[in-house]
CSV table of C-alpha atoms in Angstrom, one decimal:
chain,number,residue,atom,x,y,z
H,971,MET,CA,-18.0,21.3,-11.8
H,972,ARG,CA,-16.5,22.4,-15.0
H,973,ILE,CA,-12.8,23.4,-14.9
H,974,LEU,CA,-10.6,25.6,-17.1
H,975,LEU,CA,-7.3,24.4,-16.7
H,976,VAL,CA,-5.0,27.3,-17.4
H,977,GLY,CA,-1.3,25.9,-18.6
H,978,ALA,CA,-0.6,22.6,-19.7
H,979,GLY,CA,3.3,22.8,-18.9
H,980,GLY,CA,4.6,20.2,-16.4
H,981,VAL,CA,2.2,20.6,-13.2
H,982,GLY,CA,-1.1,21.3,-15.5
H,983,ASP,CA,-0.3,18.0,-17.7
H,984,ALA,CA,0.2,16.2,-14.1
H,985,ILE,CA,-2.9,17.4,-13.1
H,986,ALA,CA,-5.3,16.4,-15.6
H,987,LYS,CA,-3.6,12.7,-15.8
H,988,ILE,CA,-4.6,12.8,-12.0
H,989,ALA,CA,-8.4,14.4,-12.5
H,990,ALA,CA,-8.5,11.9,-15.7
H,991,ARG,CA,-9.0,8.9,-12.5
H,992,ARG,CA,-11.9,10.7,-10.9
H,993,ASP,CA,-15.0,11.4,-11.6
H,994,PHE,CA,-15.9,14.5,-9.5
H,995,PHE,CA,-16.2,16.8,-12.5
H,996,GLU,CA,-18.0,17.4,-15.8
H,997,GLN,CA,-15.8,18.6,-18.2
H,998,VAL,CA,-12.0,20.0,-17.9
H,999,VAL,CA,-11.0,22.6,-20.5
H,1000,VAL,CA,-6.9,22.4,-20.7
H,1001,SER,CA,-5.8,26.0,-22.1
H,1002,ASP,CA,-2.5,26.9,-22.6
H,1003,TYR,CA,-0.9,29.9,-25.0
H,1004,ASP,CA,0.8,27.0,-27.2
H,1005,LEU,CA,-2.5,24.9,-28.3
H,1006,ALA,CA,-0.7,21.9,-30.0
H,1007,ARG,CA,0.5,21.5,-26.0
H,1008,ALA,CA,-2.7,21.8,-24.8
H,1009,GLU,CA,-3.8,19.2,-26.9
H,1010,ARG,CA,-1.3,16.8,-26.4
H,1011,THR,CA,-2.1,16.7,-23.1
H,1012,VAL,CA,-5.9,16.3,-24.0
H,1013,ALA,CA,-4.9,13.3,-26.3
H,1014,TRP,CA,-3.1,11.3,-23.8
H,1015,VAL,CA,-5.3,11.7,-21.1
H,1016,THR,CA,-8.6,10.7,-23.5
H,1017,GLU,CA,-6.6,7.3,-25.2
H,1018,ARG,CA,-6.0,6.4,-21.8
H,1019,HIS,CA,-9.7,7.3,-20.1
H,1020,PRO,CA,-12.3,7.2,-23.0
H,1021,ALA,CA,-15.3,8.8,-23.0
H,1022,PRO,CA,-18.7,6.3,-23.2
H,1023,SER,CA,-19.3,6.6,-26.8
H,1024,GLY,CA,-21.7,9.5,-27.4
H,1025,ALA,CA,-20.9,11.4,-24.1
H,1026,THR,CA,-19.9,14.7,-23.5
H,1027,PRO,CA,-15.9,15.0,-24.4
H,1028,ARG,CA,-14.6,15.0,-20.3
H,1029,PHE,CA,-11.2,17.1,-21.6
H,1030,VAL,CA,-11.2,19.5,-24.1
H,1031,ALA,CA,-8.9,22.2,-25.2
H,1032,ALA,CA,-8.5,25.4,-25.6
H,1033,GLN,CA,-6.3,28.5,-26.6
H,1034,ILE,CA,-5.6,30.9,-23.8
H,1035,ASP,CA,-3.7,34.4,-23.1
H,1036,ALA,CA,-2.9,34.2,-19.7
H,1037,SER,CA,-1.4,37.9,-19.6
H,1038,ALA,CA,-5.4,38.8,-20.4
H,1039,ALA,CA,-7.7,39.0,-17.8
H,1040,SER,CA,-10.6,39.5,-20.2
H,1041,ASP,CA,-8.6,36.2,-22.2
H,1042,VAL,CA,-9.4,34.0,-18.7
H,1043,GLU,CA,-12.7,35.2,-18.8
H,1044,ARG,CA,-13.4,34.6,-22.1
H,1045,VAL,CA,-12.4,31.2,-22.4
H,1046,ALA,CA,-14.1,30.4,-18.9
H,1047,ARG,CA,-17.7,31.6,-20.0
H,1048,GLU,CA,-17.4,30.0,-23.4
H,1049,HIS,CA,-17.1,26.7,-21.8
H,1050,ARG,CA,-18.8,27.7,-18.8
H,1051,VAL,CA,-16.6,26.9,-16.1
H,1052,THR,CA,-17.4,26.9,-12.6
H,1053,HIS,CA,-13.7,27.0,-11.6
H,1054,VAL,CA,-10.2,28.0,-13.0
H,1055,MET,CA,-7.0,26.2,-12.1
H,1056,ASN,CA,-4.1,28.2,-12.6
H,1057,ALA,CA,-1.4,26.6,-13.4
H,1058,VAL,CA,1.8,29.0,-14.6
H,1059,GLU,CA,4.0,30.5,-13.4
H,1060,PRO,CA,3.1,33.1,-10.6
H,1061,LYS,CA,3.3,36.3,-12.6
H,1062,PHE,CA,0.6,35.2,-14.7
H,1063,VAL,CA,-1.8,35.5,-11.1
H,1064,PRO,CA,-3.2,39.0,-11.3
H,1065,THR,CA,-5.0,38.5,-14.2
H,1066,ILE,CA,-6.0,34.9,-13.8
H,1067,PHE,CA,-7.4,35.5,-10.3
H,1068,ALA,CA,-8.7,38.6,-12.0
H,1069,GLY,CA,-10.6,36.7,-15.1
H,1070,ALA,CA,-11.9,34.1,-12.8
H,1071,LEU,CA,-13.6,36.8,-10.6
H,1072,ALA,CA,-14.9,38.5,-14.0
H,1073,ALA,CA,-16.4,35.2,-15.1
H,1074,GLY,CA,-18.2,34.4,-12.0
H,1075,ALA,CA,-15.8,31.4,-11.2
H,1076,ASP,CA,-14.2,30.1,-8.0
H,1077,TYR,CA,-10.2,30.3,-8.3
H,1078,LEU,CA,-7.4,27.8,-7.0
H,1079,ASP,CA,-3.3,28.8,-7.6
H,1080,MET,CA,-0.9,26.8,-6.6
H,1081,ALA,CA,1.6,29.6,-5.7
H,1082,MET,CA,0.3,33.2,-4.8
H,1083,SER,CA,0.8,37.3,-6.1
H,1084,LEU,CA,4.2,37.8,-6.4
H,1085,SER,CA,6.3,40.4,-3.9
H,1086,HIS,CA,7.4,43.3,-4.5
H,1087,PRO,CA,9.3,45.3,-4.3
H,1088,HIS,CA,12.0,43.3,-2.5
H,1089,PRO,CA,13.8,44.0,0.7
H,1090,GLU,CA,17.4,45.1,0.2
H,1091,ARG,CA,18.3,44.8,4.1
H,1092,PRO,CA,18.1,41.8,6.3
H,1093,HIS,CA,15.2,42.2,9.4
H,1094,GLU,CA,13.1,44.5,7.4
H,1095,GLN,CA,9.8,43.6,5.1
H,1096,THR,CA,8.5,46.0,3.3
H,1097,GLY,CA,7.0,46.5,-0.3
H,1098,VAL,CA,4.3,44.0,-1.0
H,1099,LYS,CA,4.3,40.4,0.5
H,1100,LEU,CA,3.3,37.2,-1.4
H,1101,GLY,CA,-0.1,37.3,-1.8
H,1102,ASP,CA,-0.8,40.9,-0.9
H,1103,GLU,CA,-2.2,41.6,-4.1
H,1104,GLN,CA,-4.5,39.0,-3.5
H,1105,PHE,CA,-5.9,38.8,0.1
H,1106,ALA,CA,-6.5,42.8,-0.3
H,1107,ALA,CA,-9.4,41.7,-3.2
H,1108,ALA,CA,-11.4,39.3,-0.3
H,1109,ASP,CA,-14.0,41.6,0.4
H,1110,ASP,CA,-14.7,41.6,-3.4
H,1111,TRP,CA,-14.9,37.8,-3.9
H,1112,GLN,CA,-16.7,37.4,-0.6
H,1113,LYS,CA,-19.0,40.1,-1.7
H,1114,ALA,CA,-19.3,38.4,-5.6
H,1115,GLY,CA,-19.8,34.9,-3.0
H,1116,ARG,CA,-16.8,33.7,-5.0
H,1117,LEU,CA,-13.8,32.1,-3.5
H,1118,ALA,CA,-10.4,32.3,-4.3
H,1119,LEU,CA,-8.4,29.5,-2.7
H,1120,VAL,CA,-4.7,29.6,-3.0
H,1121,GLY,CA,-1.5,28.3,-2.5
H,1122,MET,CA,-2.9,24.6,-2.9
H,1123,GLY,CA,-0.4,23.1,-4.9
H,1124,VAL,CA,2.0,20.8,-2.4
H,1125,GLU,CA,4.3,23.9,-0.9
H,1126,PRO,CA,2.8,25.6,-0.1
H,1127,GLY,CA,-0.4,23.3,0.1
H,1128,LEU,CA,-0.2,19.9,1.0
H,1129,SER,CA,2.6,21.3,3.6
H,1130,ASP,CA,-0.2,23.9,5.3
H,1131,VAL,CA,-3.3,21.7,5.4
H,1132,PHE,CA,-0.2,19.7,7.5
H,1133,ALA,CA,-0.6,22.5,9.9
H,1134,ARG,CA,-3.8,23.1,10.2
H,1135,TYR,CA,-4.6,18.8,10.9
H,1136,ALA,CA,-1.1,19.1,13.6
H,1137,VAL,CA,-2.4,22.4,15.0
H,1138,ASP,CA,-6.0,20.5,15.2
H,1139,HIS,CA,-5.2,17.1,16.3
H,1140,LEU,CA,-1.5,16.6,17.2
H,1141,PHE,CA,-0.4,19.6,19.5
H,1142,ARG,CA,-1.8,22.0,22.7
H,1143,GLU,CA,0.8,24.4,21.8
H,1144,VAL,CA,2.9,25.0,18.8
H,1145,ASP,CA,6.6,26.2,19.1
H,1146,GLU,CA,7.2,26.1,15.6
H,1147,LEU,CA,5.3,24.9,12.1
H,1148,GLY,CA,9.0,24.7,10.0
H,1149,THR,CA,7.9,23.5,6.4
H,1150,ARG,CA,11.3,21.5,5.3
H,1151,ASP,CA,11.5,20.1,1.2
H,1152,GLY,CA,14.1,17.8,0.6
H,1153,ALA,CA,15.2,15.2,-2.3
H,1154,ASN,CA,17.8,13.1,-3.7
H,1155,LEU,CA,16.7,12.9,-6.9
H,1156,ALA,CA,19.3,13.2,-9.9
H,1157,VAL,CA,19.3,14.3,-14.1
H,1158,ARG,CA,21.6,12.1,-16.2
H,1159,ASP,CA,22.9,12.8,-20.1
H,1160,ASP,CA,22.7,9.7,-22.6
H,1161,ALA,CA,26.7,9.0,-21.5
H,1162,GLY,CA,25.6,9.0,-17.5
H,1163,ASN,CA,26.9,11.5,-16.5
H,1164,GLU,CA,24.8,13.9,-13.5
H,1165,ILE,CA,23.9,17.7,-15.0
H,1166,PHE,CA,22.4,20.4,-14.0
H,1167,ALA,CA,18.8,20.1,-14.7
H,1168,PRO,CA,16.3,21.8,-12.5
H,1169,SER,CA,13.0,19.3,-11.4
H,1170,PHE,CA,11.2,22.8,-11.4
H,1171,SER,CA,10.4,26.0,-13.1
H,1172,ILE,CA,13.5,27.7,-13.1
H,1173,TRP,CA,11.8,31.1,-13.2
H,1174,THR,CA,9.8,29.9,-10.1
H,1175,THR,CA,13.0,29.1,-8.6
H,1176,ILE,CA,15.0,32.1,-8.9
H,1177,GLU,CA,12.2,34.0,-7.4
H,1178,GLU,CA,11.7,32.0,-4.8
H,1179,CYS,CA,15.4,31.9,-3.6
H,1180,LEU,CA,16.9,35.0,-4.7
H,1181,ASN,CA,14.1,37.0,-3.0
H,1182,PRO,CA,15.2,37.5,0.9
H,1183,PRO,CA,13.0,34.4,2.7
H,1184,VAL,CA,10.4,35.5,5.5
H,1185,ILE,CA,9.8,34.2,8.7
H,1186,TRP,CA,7.0,34.8,11.1
H,1187,GLU,CA,7.2,35.5,14.8
H,1188,LYS,CA,5.0,36.0,17.2
H,1189,GLY,CA,5.3,38.9,18.7
H,1190,ARG,CA,6.9,40.9,15.7
H,1191,GLY,CA,5.5,39.6,13.0
H,1192,TRP,CA,6.5,39.2,9.5
H,1193,PHE,CA,10.5,40.2,8.8
H,1194,THR,CA,13.3,39.0,6.4
H,1195,THR,CA,16.9,37.4,6.4
H,1196,PRO,CA,19.5,37.3,3.9
H,1197,PRO,CA,18.7,34.6,0.8
H,1198,PHE,CA,20.3,30.9,2.2
H,1199,SER,CA,20.1,31.9,5.7
H,1200,GLU,CA,20.6,29.8,8.7
H,1201,PRO,CA,21.6,26.6,7.0
H,1202,GLU,CA,20.3,23.2,9.0
H,1203,THR,CA,21.1,19.9,8.0
H,1204,PHE,CA,17.5,17.8,7.8
H,1205,VAL,CA,16.9,14.2,7.7
H,1206,PHE,CA,14.4,13.2,5.2
H,1207,PRO,CA,12.5,9.9,5.2
H,1208,GLU,CA,12.2,6.8,2.9
H,1209,GLY,CA,16.1,6.7,2.0
H,1210,ILE,CA,16.0,10.3,1.2
H,1211,GLY,CA,18.5,11.0,4.5
H,1212,PRO,CA,19.8,14.3,5.4
H,1213,VAL,CA,20.2,17.2,3.2
H,1214,GLU,CA,20.9,20.9,4.3
H,1215,CYS,CA,17.8,23.1,3.9
H,1216,VAL,CA,18.7,26.9,4.0
H,1217,ASN,CA,15.7,30.0,4.1
H,1218,VAL,CA,13.8,30.6,1.3
H,1219,GLU,CA,11.1,33.1,0.9
H,1220,HIS,CA,7.6,31.0,0.4
H,1221,GLU,CA,4.0,31.0,0.6
H,1222,GLU,CA,3.7,29.0,4.0
H,1223,VAL,CA,5.0,31.7,6.2
H,1224,LEU,CA,2.4,33.9,5.0
H,1225,LEU,CA,-0.4,31.6,4.9
H,1226,MET,CA,0.1,30.0,8.4
H,1227,PRO,CA,0.3,32.9,10.5
H,1228,ARG,CA,-3.1,34.4,9.1
H,1229,TRP,CA,-5.3,31.2,10.4
H,1230,LEU,CA,-3.5,29.2,13.1
H,1231,ASP,CA,-1.9,29.7,16.2
H,1232,ALA,CA,2.2,29.4,16.2
H,1233,LYS,CA,4.9,31.4,17.8
H,1234,ARG,CA,7.3,30.8,15.0
H,1235,VAL,CA,6.7,30.2,11.2
H,1236,THR,CA,9.7,29.3,8.7
H,1237,PHE,CA,10.7,27.4,5.5
H,1238,LYS,CA,13.6,26.0,4.3
H,1239,TYR,CA,14.6,24.4,1.3
H,1240,GLY,CA,16.9,21.4,0.5
H,1241,LEU,CA,19.2,23.2,-2.6
H,1242,GLY,CA,22.5,21.8,-1.8
H,1243,ASP,CA,25.6,23.8,-2.7
H,1244,GLU,CA,25.5,23.4,-6.6
H,1245,PHE,CA,22.4,24.8,-7.0
H,1246,ILE,CA,23.5,27.4,-4.7
H,1247,GLY,CA,26.5,28.4,-6.7
H,1248,VAL,CA,24.3,28.2,-9.9
H,1249,LEU,CA,22.0,30.9,-8.5
H,1250,LYS,CA,24.8,33.4,-6.6
H,1251,THR,CA,26.1,33.3,-10.7
H,1252,LEU,CA,22.9,33.8,-12.4
H,1253,ASN,CA,22.4,36.8,-9.4
H,1254,LEU,CA,26.1,38.1,-10.2
H,1255,LEU,CA,25.6,38.5,-13.8
H,1256,GLY,CA,22.0,39.9,-13.4
H,1257,LEU,CA,20.6,37.0,-15.4
H,1258,ASP,CA,17.8,36.3,-12.8
H,1259,LYS,CA,16.2,40.2,-13.4
H,1260,THR,CA,12.5,39.8,-15.7
H,1261,GLU,CA,13.1,43.2,-16.9
H,1262,PRO,CA,13.9,43.3,-20.9
H,1263,LEU,CA,16.5,44.3,-22.3
H,1264,ARG,CA,17.9,45.5,-25.4
H,1265,VAL,CA,19.6,42.5,-27.3
H,1266,ARG,CA,21.0,41.7,-31.0
H,1267,SER,CA,19.0,38.7,-33.0
H,1268,ALA,CA,18.9,37.7,-36.2
H,1269,ASN,CA,16.1,39.4,-37.1
H,1270,GLY,CA,17.4,42.7,-35.3
H,1271,PRO,CA,17.0,44.3,-32.3
H,1272,VAL,CA,14.4,42.6,-29.4
H,1273,MET,CA,13.6,42.9,-26.3
H,1274,VAL,CA,14.5,39.8,-23.9
H,1275,SER,CA,13.8,39.4,-20.2
H,1276,PRO,CA,17.3,37.4,-19.0
H,1277,ARG,CA,15.5,35.4,-16.9
H,1278,ASP,CA,13.0,34.1,-19.2
H,1279,VAL,CA,16.5,33.9,-21.4
H,1280,VAL,CA,17.3,31.0,-18.6
H,1281,ALA,CA,14.6,28.9,-18.6
H,1282,ALA,CA,14.3,28.7,-22.6
H,1283,ALA,CA,18.5,27.4,-22.3
H,1284,LEU,CA,18.2,24.9,-19.5
H,1285,PRO,CA,15.5,21.4,-20.2
H,1286,ASP,CA,12.0,21.9,-20.3
H,1287,PRO,CA,10.5,20.5,-16.6
H,1288,ALA,CA,8.5,18.0,-18.3
H,1289,THR,CA,10.4,16.3,-20.4
H,1290,ILE,CA,13.2,14.8,-18.0
H,1291,GLY,CA,11.3,12.3,-16.2
H,1292,GLU,CA,13.3,9.6,-18.4
H,1293,ARG,CA,16.3,11.0,-16.8
H,1294,MET,CA,15.7,11.5,-13.6
H,1295,THR,CA,16.4,8.8,-10.4
H,1296,GLY,CA,15.5,8.7,-6.7
H,1297,LYS,CA,13.0,10.5,-4.2
H,1298,THR,CA,11.1,14.2,-3.6
H,1299,CYS,CA,10.2,14.9,-0.4
H,1300,ALA,CA,7.8,17.6,1.2
H,1301,GLY,CA,6.6,17.8,4.7
H,1302,LEU,CA,6.0,20.1,7.8
H,1303,TRP,CA,7.9,19.9,11.1
H,1304,VAL,CA,7.0,21.2,13.9
H,1305,THR,CA,8.0,21.3,17.9
H,1306,GLY,CA,5.7,22.2,20.9
H,1307,THR,CA,3.6,20.7,23.6
H,1308,GLY,CA,1.5,17.7,22.4
H,1309,VAL,CA,-2.1,16.9,23.6
H,1310,ASP,CA,-0.9,15.3,26.3
H,1311,GLY,CA,1.6,17.9,28.3
H,1312,ALA,CA,4.6,16.6,26.9
H,1313,PRO,CA,7.2,18.6,24.6
H,1314,ARG,CA,6.7,17.0,21.2
H,1315,GLU,CA,8.2,17.2,17.4
H,1316,VAL,CA,6.6,15.7,14.5
H,1317,TYR,CA,7.5,15.6,10.3
H,1318,LEU,CA,4.3,15.3,8.7
H,1319,TYR,CA,5.4,13.8,5.0
H,1320,HIS,CA,4.7,12.9,1.6
H,1321,VAL,CA,7.4,11.3,-0.4
H,1322,ALA,CA,6.9,11.1,-4.7
H,1323,ASP,CA,9.1,8.0,-6.2
H,1324,ASN,CA,10.2,9.6,-9.6
H,1325,GLU,CA,9.4,5.5,-11.2
H,1326,TRP,CA,6.4,5.0,-9.9
H,1327,THR,CA,4.7,8.8,-11.7
H,1328,MET,CA,6.9,7.8,-14.5
H,1329,ARG,CA,5.5,4.7,-14.8
H,1330,GLU,CA,1.6,5.4,-13.5
H,1331,TYR,CA,1.4,9.2,-15.1
H,1332,GLY,CA,4.1,9.6,-17.4
H,1333,SER,CA,4.9,12.8,-15.3
H,1334,GLN,CA,8.3,13.2,-13.9
H,1335,CYS,CA,7.9,13.3,-9.3
H,1336,VAL,CA,8.1,17.2,-8.6
H,1337,VAL,CA,5.7,18.7,-11.0
H,1338,TRP,CA,3.5,15.4,-10.2
H,1339,GLN,CA,3.7,15.6,-6.8
H,1340,THR,CA,2.8,19.8,-6.8
H,1341,ALA,CA,-0.1,18.5,-9.2
H,1342,LEU,CA,-2.3,16.1,-7.0
H,1343,ASN,CA,-3.0,18.5,-4.3
H,1344,PRO,CA,-5.2,20.5,-6.5
H,1345,VAL,CA,-7.2,17.5,-7.4
H,1346,ILE,CA,-7.7,16.4,-4.2
H,1347,ALA,CA,-8.9,20.1,-3.0
H,1348,LEU,CA,-11.0,20.4,-6.2
H,1349,GLU,CA,-13.1,17.0,-5.4
H,1350,LEU,CA,-13.5,18.1,-2.0
H,1351,LEU,CA,-14.6,21.6,-3.2
H,1352,ALA,CA,-17.3,19.6,-5.9
H,1353,THR,CA,-18.6,17.6,-3.1
H,1354,GLY,CA,-19.2,19.8,-0.9
H,1355,VAL,CA,-16.6,18.8,1.9
H,1356,TRP,CA,-15.1,21.8,1.5
H,1357,SER,CA,-16.6,25.2,1.3
H,1358,GLY,CA,-16.2,28.7,1.5
H,1359,THR,CA,-15.9,32.5,0.0
H,1360,GLY,CA,-13.4,35.6,-0.1
H,1361,VAL,CA,-9.7,35.1,-0.5
H,1362,LEU,CA,-8.4,31.5,1.6
H,1363,GLY,CA,-5.5,29.3,2.4
H,1364,PRO,CA,-5.7,25.4,2.7
H,1365,GLU,CA,-5.2,26.5,6.8
H,1366,ALA,CA,-9.0,28.0,6.5
H,1367,PHE,CA,-10.4,24.0,5.8
H,1368,ASP,CA,-10.1,20.9,8.1
H,1369,ALA,CA,-7.6,19.1,7.2
H,1370,GLN,CA,-8.6,15.8,8.1
H,1371,PRO,CA,-11.3,14.8,5.4
H,1372,PHE,CA,-8.1,15.8,2.6
H,1373,LEU,CA,-5.6,13.5,4.3
H,1374,GLU,CA,-8.3,11.1,4.1
H,1375,LEU,CA,-8.5,11.3,0.6
H,1376,MET,CA,-5.3,11.5,-0.3
H,1377,ALA,CA,-4.2,8.4,1.8
H,1378,ARG,CA,-7.8,5.9,1.2
H,1379,PRO,CA,-6.7,3.3,-1.7
H,1380,GLY,CA,-8.0,3.5,-5.0
H,1381,ALA,CA,-10.3,0.7,-4.7
H,1382,GLU,CA,-12.3,2.7,-1.8
H,1383,GLY,CA,-12.8,5.7,-3.7
H,1384,GLY,CA,-9.8,7.2,-2.8
H,1385,TYR,CA,-6.4,8.6,-4.4
H,1386,GLY,CA,-4.1,5.6,-2.6
H,1387,GLN,CA,-1.2,7.9,-1.6
H,1388,ALA,CA,-0.1,7.4,1.7
H,1389,TRP,CA,1.2,10.5,3.4
H,1390,GLY,CA,3.4,9.7,6.5
H,1391,LEU,CA,3.9,10.9,9.9
H,1392,GLU,CA,7.3,10.5,12.0
H,1393,GLU,CA,7.8,11.0,16.2
H,1394,ARG,CA,10.8,13.6,15.7
H,1395,THR,CA,13.7,14.2,18.3
H,1396,PRO,CA,15.9,16.7,18.5
H,1397,ALA,CA,18.8,13.9,17.2
H,1398,ALA,CA,16.8,14.5,14.0
H,1399,THR,CA,17.9,17.3,13.0
H,1400,ALA,CA,21.6,18.6,13.4
């Protein structure tokens, strides 16, 4: 397996660091528009995991323009890659997706093609949904004998693996597959004061949180609700505790119903009042928009996207790890009838502790947790445990090998990252 990693930001950097401890691939080409950033990642992994003397380097850097499918194809062909791993913002999905297919390579991403235009009225789903553009090309990938594994991060990704595992092994009938994400993370300045610093790409966060959330129900299909709707307090494990979660547009709701039988599919994110207030203010001021505006600069008028200005003004999520404390939890709350015929509720989850991820990998916990799952998926594809063609989500594959490899101790050839399963009762949520 020869991998083209597109993007050496927080998640891409963490993917390389996690993969460096594994031996299932021949080479990873770490690419970025900013070549220096790709070179920094390669230098880090090469110093800590050097190739044997005289051996072909396992990691090399390359410059790439992810906005041009032809450039993605060029770099992929130049390095004879077999798999293109997309680790940049979802606005680049169409070009990387097309470039991988043109190069005759398989493709993975952690966020799917964007929805547009967004519905303006609640309870209506019009226009193009998340991932629609990719699924529309499924026949092309099928005919080429190539696989596009979409939504293979943590959410979507691990949450979808949990869903497949629950449907196959834990439940006879599922009432709801409800992804629930929460954390107790804090970022502080040099004086110890807590500051506003999103732990993930603000560009992506704005896209997810200000679009109308999508819900799926059997017999009704997909429909939307207002942003931040249906607040609920969900109790997260391992000391995180109760967090208020709200509906957010997310890929799980568009993926799970394609392969799994459930009465309802939802996604709720623990944002907090401050974060919701900031997002509402950005929306009120029009700073969430992506269409460029003509603005003044020292070199004369330039065209700038307001959302790109917001992203440039905030700390890079890849750089805040040393200022961050706490844990983040990704998981799936499943309700329904267990295999024994009795009512059952479970929460399948994975917790990442920022202190541990910084110590082990030099990556803050949110980007590291996202990066872990595509590396496991790539290993399963490399070894033939997972295989397929067309455009598929994580639900299309057997979940058990994934979860076993994730939790198996490193000394036994695994990743040593335990996932949890909590039996729940109605009292666990409010």
